[in-house]
Amino acid sequence: MVDTNTVSTMTSKTILSYNGPFYIELISVFGTNIRNFNDAYSNARKKLFKIFIELSQNVSNYSENFHMVNNVQRIGVGELSLKEFDTAYSFTTKNQVKKTDAEILTERCELVNASDQMKLRELKREQRLNSPGEKFGARIGLIQAVMLSKNKLEYKVDKINEDFSYFSLTVTIDKY
Amino acid sequence: MENITLTSSPTTPYFPEVSFDVDKGICEISGESYMEETYKFYLPLINWIKDYAKHIKKSLELNIKLIYLNTSSTKCILDILEILKDFEDEGGKVKVNWYYDKSDPDMVEEVEDFEAESGMKIELIEFE
């Protein structure tokens, strides 16, 4: 596990905290507020908005705890937390995953964290070209988060039972 | 073939505005794109361009004015660019313009990747 979050011991202010289904309407309203809540650090907030949408939609699309809308649409349930520090924003998502998927996600995070920007760009192109498309999307959200933030992913797996775990993911976005 | 016109709404900012005009041969996608079920939204647009290339065969201009698109949308845009590249390789006349905000350097990198992945030349134009 990676724990490089040097801002974690500093004083922080919680900007947003949520636990529940990740409806697109909610993600959109939260995202718009994140982008517009003040005029400072506009470049950092643009990146934060993009990362916020990607990681929130990962929860919405892939959480193993989900709501069904009209017996058709599957909306993932999870948690998010956005904190502001003096020099950075920290965005965390947490959702339920299958134990086997937690292992795959951990491997992906390790690969992404071990790659420099050039390698990430290669991975992104390769992954996007080879992704099955349709309901699976491009599967490059984690790569995109690191390319935008230029910080490593912090991730944690907490076992729930023999079949499921919680997967937490934190991205730090520097203000400067 | 019919035109496609989709207007945006402040209550659903995650859908872009779309205007695909057969007579003018101009397609425009603008706003933001991060809806659920992305492929379902883009499939009619992808099919429209395939039909245009197959049956109309006139010149085609694609103007993209997206301030933000999520990674699922980038996959669909890449599909569109690949179809346009095939059309061009078969003799079709195609022009792709990508309008971007100069305060968003990440978008320029994204467009460069689209060019490399699709082989389609994309003209980068700053928003006025």
XYZ file of C-alpha atoms in Angstrom:
304
model
C 0.000 0.000 0.000
C 1.120 3.503 -0.728
C 0.980 6.193 1.895
C 2.640 9.285 0.545
C 0.016 11.751 1.638
C 2.133 14.318 3.386
C -0.828 16.669 3.754
C -2.745 14.188 5.926
C -1.266 15.467 9.173
C -1.956 19.128 8.374
C -5.063 21.092 9.295
C -7.846 20.477 6.830
C -11.310 21.804 6.079
C -13.975 19.404 4.812
C -15.553 20.865 1.684
C -17.811 17.948 0.888
C -18.720 14.627 2.450
C -21.312 12.188 1.117
C -22.425 8.599 1.632
C -25.124 7.104 -0.606
C -26.029 6.367 -4.214
C -23.915 8.226 -6.799
C -26.640 9.560 -9.073
C -25.374 11.578 -12.043
C -27.592 14.483 -10.987
C -25.791 14.619 -7.617
C -22.333 14.173 -9.125
C -23.069 17.023 -11.507
C -24.288 19.416 -8.786
C -21.334 18.568 -6.509
C -18.922 18.934 -9.436
C -20.317 22.302 -10.476
C -19.954 23.573 -6.913
C -16.377 22.317 -6.704
C -15.509 24.173 -9.885
C -17.233 27.379 -8.883
C -16.987 27.698 -5.096
C -14.408 30.461 -5.319
C -12.071 32.173 -7.765
C -8.822 31.013 -6.199
C -6.620 28.208 -7.532
C -8.659 28.011 -10.750
C -6.201 25.648 -12.455
C -6.222 23.249 -9.478
C -10.017 23.340 -9.323
C -10.287 22.505 -13.031
C -8.156 19.421 -12.419
C -10.097 18.644 -9.236
C -13.390 18.789 -11.148
C -12.128 16.351 -13.793
C -10.765 13.930 -11.194
C -13.934 14.263 -9.115
C -16.124 13.280 -12.078
C -13.926 10.326 -13.088
C -13.613 8.786 -9.628
C -17.257 9.433 -8.705
C -18.399 7.759 -11.917
C -16.170 4.782 -11.087
C -18.151 4.385 -7.849
C -21.429 4.858 -9.706
C -20.522 2.293 -12.376
C -18.637 -0.355 -10.446
C -19.623 -0.392 -6.744
C -20.867 -3.820 -5.688
C -23.351 -2.122 -3.381
C -25.912 -0.552 -5.688
C -29.474 0.691 -6.113
C -31.638 -0.307 -9.046
C -33.665 2.480 -10.632
C -36.851 1.279 -12.375
C -35.362 -2.238 -12.361
C -33.047 -1.174 -15.184
C -30.397 1.299 -14.178
C -27.740 0.329 -11.670
C -26.448 3.167 -9.464
C -23.433 2.411 -7.286
C -23.435 3.312 -3.598
C -20.322 4.615 -1.875
C -18.682 7.445 0.001
C -16.774 10.539 -1.015
C -14.838 13.113 0.908
C -13.231 16.315 -0.314
C -10.867 18.182 1.972
C -8.958 21.401 1.529
C -5.463 21.873 2.987
C -3.222 24.936 2.815
C -1.436 23.738 -0.288
C -3.681 21.033 -1.745
C -7.081 19.419 -2.118
C -7.553 15.781 -1.187
C -10.343 13.741 -2.751
C -11.288 10.268 -1.499
C -13.830 7.714 -2.702
C -14.730 4.457 -0.977
C -16.917 1.655 -2.291
C -17.584 -2.040 -2.030
C -15.777 -4.332 -4.482
C -15.457 -8.075 -5.009
C -12.347 -9.484 -3.351
C -11.016 -10.534 -6.764
C -11.617 -7.046 -8.179
C -9.765 -5.503 -5.222
C -6.701 -7.481 -6.287
C -7.035 -6.261 -9.894
C -7.520 -2.657 -8.738
C -4.486 -2.897 -6.458
C -2.364 -4.147 -9.364
C -3.623 -1.297 -11.579
C -2.831 1.290 -8.908
C 0.666 -0.178 -8.476
C 1.262 -0.036 -12.234
C 0.017 3.543 -12.483
C 2.084 4.670 -9.488
C 5.218 3.058 -10.951
C 4.830 4.931 -14.259
C 6.146 8.360 -15.198
C 4.055 10.818 -17.243
C 5.318 9.528 -20.577
C 4.582 5.917 -19.656
C 1.142 6.940 -18.346
C 0.357 8.592 -21.656
C 1.369 5.386 -23.468
C -0.746 3.284 -21.095
C -3.711 5.583 -21.605
C -3.506 5.358 -25.404
C -3.040 1.590 -25.298
C -5.872 1.035 -22.829
C -8.287 3.319 -24.692
C -7.608 1.693 -28.053
C -8.035 -1.786 -26.608
C -10.995 -1.154 -24.287
C -14.178 -2.981 -25.283
C -16.135 0.310 -25.245
C -19.911 0.284 -24.838
C -20.900 -0.072 -21.193
C -17.339 -0.524 -19.976
C -16.139 2.941 -21.034
C -12.465 3.588 -21.619
C -11.137 2.218 -18.278
C -8.540 4.929 -18.025
C -9.938 6.946 -15.102
C -7.116 6.032 -12.707
C -4.438 6.870 -15.279
C -6.185 10.167 -16.018
C -6.325 11.047 -12.293
C -2.560 10.621 -11.905
C -1.757 12.382 -15.180
C -3.822 15.374 -14.093
C -2.735 15.553 -10.442
C 0.869 14.430 -11.020
C 0.597 12.760 -7.592
C 0.515 9.066 -6.789
C -2.704 7.261 -5.924
C -3.209 6.319 -2.299
C -5.331 3.220 -1.942
C -6.501 0.895 0.776
C -8.398 -2.391 0.840
C -10.445 -3.278 3.945
C -11.856 -6.783 4.066
C -15.614 -6.998 4.702
C -15.957 -10.788 4.434
C -14.635 -13.663 2.311
C -16.206 -12.257 -0.853
C -16.168 -8.463 -0.542
C -13.883 -5.595 0.507
C -14.007 -1.817 0.688
C -11.696 -0.089 -1.770
C -10.636 3.459 -0.835
C -8.837 5.729 -3.226
C -7.351 9.158 -2.526
C -5.933 11.660 -4.999
C -4.145 14.823 -3.893
C -4.356 17.864 -6.148
C -1.766 20.549 -5.420
C -3.013 24.134 -5.473
C 0.153 25.535 -7.022
C -30.740 11.147 -43.769
C -32.024 13.518 -41.147
C -30.236 16.194 -39.164
C -29.534 15.606 -35.467
C -30.165 18.516 -33.131
C -29.842 18.141 -29.371
C -30.016 21.238 -27.204
C -28.391 21.484 -23.793
C -30.185 22.191 -20.551
C -28.889 23.739 -17.306
C -30.446 20.812 -15.405
C -28.475 18.230 -17.422
C -25.098 19.894 -18.070
C -23.504 16.468 -18.547
C -25.091 16.175 -22.020
C -23.455 18.180 -24.799
C -25.275 20.218 -27.404
C -25.233 18.478 -30.786
C -25.902 19.723 -34.302
C -25.288 17.381 -37.257
C -26.403 19.012 -40.517
C -26.561 16.859 -43.666
C -26.992 19.703 -46.181
C -24.149 21.815 -44.799
C -21.939 18.810 -44.045
C -21.142 20.290 -40.654
C -21.235 18.451 -37.315
C -20.823 20.255 -34.026
C -20.550 18.903 -30.460
C -20.267 21.511 -27.701
C -20.528 21.971 -23.950
C -19.685 19.123 -21.578
C -19.910 15.360 -21.888
C -19.996 13.115 -18.830
C -23.371 11.398 -18.968
C -24.162 7.868 -17.790
C -24.383 5.213 -20.499
C -22.091 7.224 -22.728
C -22.134 4.753 -25.606
C -25.928 4.853 -25.773
C -25.756 8.638 -26.237
C -22.990 8.559 -28.867
C -24.189 5.545 -30.873
C -26.696 7.553 -33.008
C -23.963 10.130 -33.703
C -21.499 7.400 -34.694
C -24.112 5.776 -36.953
C -24.983 9.156 -38.531
C -21.355 9.708 -39.534
C -21.088 6.142 -40.869
C -24.240 6.712 -42.980
C -22.955 10.083 -44.211
C -19.651 8.537 -45.285
C -21.431 5.649 -46.994
C -24.329 7.434 -48.722
C -23.776 11.216 -48.885
C -20.024 11.156 -49.494
C -19.711 14.978 -49.599
C -17.155 16.927 -47.568
C -17.646 16.834 -43.807
C -16.501 19.241 -41.111
C -16.501 18.242 -37.438
C -16.276 21.044 -34.880
C -15.704 19.964 -31.284
C -16.195 22.627 -28.639
C -16.173 20.512 -25.490
C -14.973 22.238 -22.323
C -14.870 18.896 -20.522
C -15.352 15.272 -21.527
C -14.915 12.273 -19.269
C -12.779 9.298 -20.264
C -15.810 7.259 -21.435
C -16.698 10.108 -23.806
C -13.110 10.216 -25.084
C -13.528 6.599 -26.204
C -16.636 7.550 -28.247
C -14.950 10.622 -29.741
C -12.051 8.377 -30.748
C -14.529 6.019 -32.459
C -15.885 8.997 -34.446
C -12.387 10.119 -35.437
C -11.493 6.595 -36.584
C -14.597 6.515 -38.826
C -13.655 9.915 -40.266
C -10.117 8.699 -40.898
C -11.467 5.679 -42.812
C -13.726 8.039 -44.821
C -10.746 10.250 -45.622
C -8.610 7.256 -46.623
C -11.348 6.261 -49.058
C -11.226 9.696 -50.703
C -13.673 11.659 -48.544
C -12.899 15.284 -47.700
C -12.814 15.744 -43.923
C -11.889 18.629 -41.636
C -11.770 18.377 -37.847
C -11.522 21.499 -35.678
C -11.111 21.300 -31.916
C -11.871 24.516 -30.025
C -10.169 24.753 -26.629
C -9.762 27.125 -23.727
C -6.144 28.294 -23.616
C -6.233 28.206 -19.819
C -6.689 24.416 -20.015
C -3.384 22.934 -21.242
C -4.545 19.383 -20.424
C -7.014 19.593 -23.314
C -4.230 20.280 -25.826
C -2.454 17.102 -24.698
C -5.723 15.192 -25.012
C -6.198 16.385 -28.605
C -2.619 15.409 -29.464
C -3.397 11.912 -28.180
C -6.557 11.776 -30.322
C -4.469 12.661 -33.370
C -1.905 9.981 -32.599
C -4.516 7.299 -31.850
C -6.807 7.976 -34.815
C -4.336 9.240 -37.404
C -6.813 12.062 -38.125
C -5.420 15.593 -38.414
C -7.074 17.905 -35.869
C -6.889 21.689 -36.072
C -6.576 23.235 -32.611
C -8.364 26.579 -32.335
C -8.517 28.794 -29.236
C -11.965 29.789 -27.993
C -12.606 33.475 -28.598
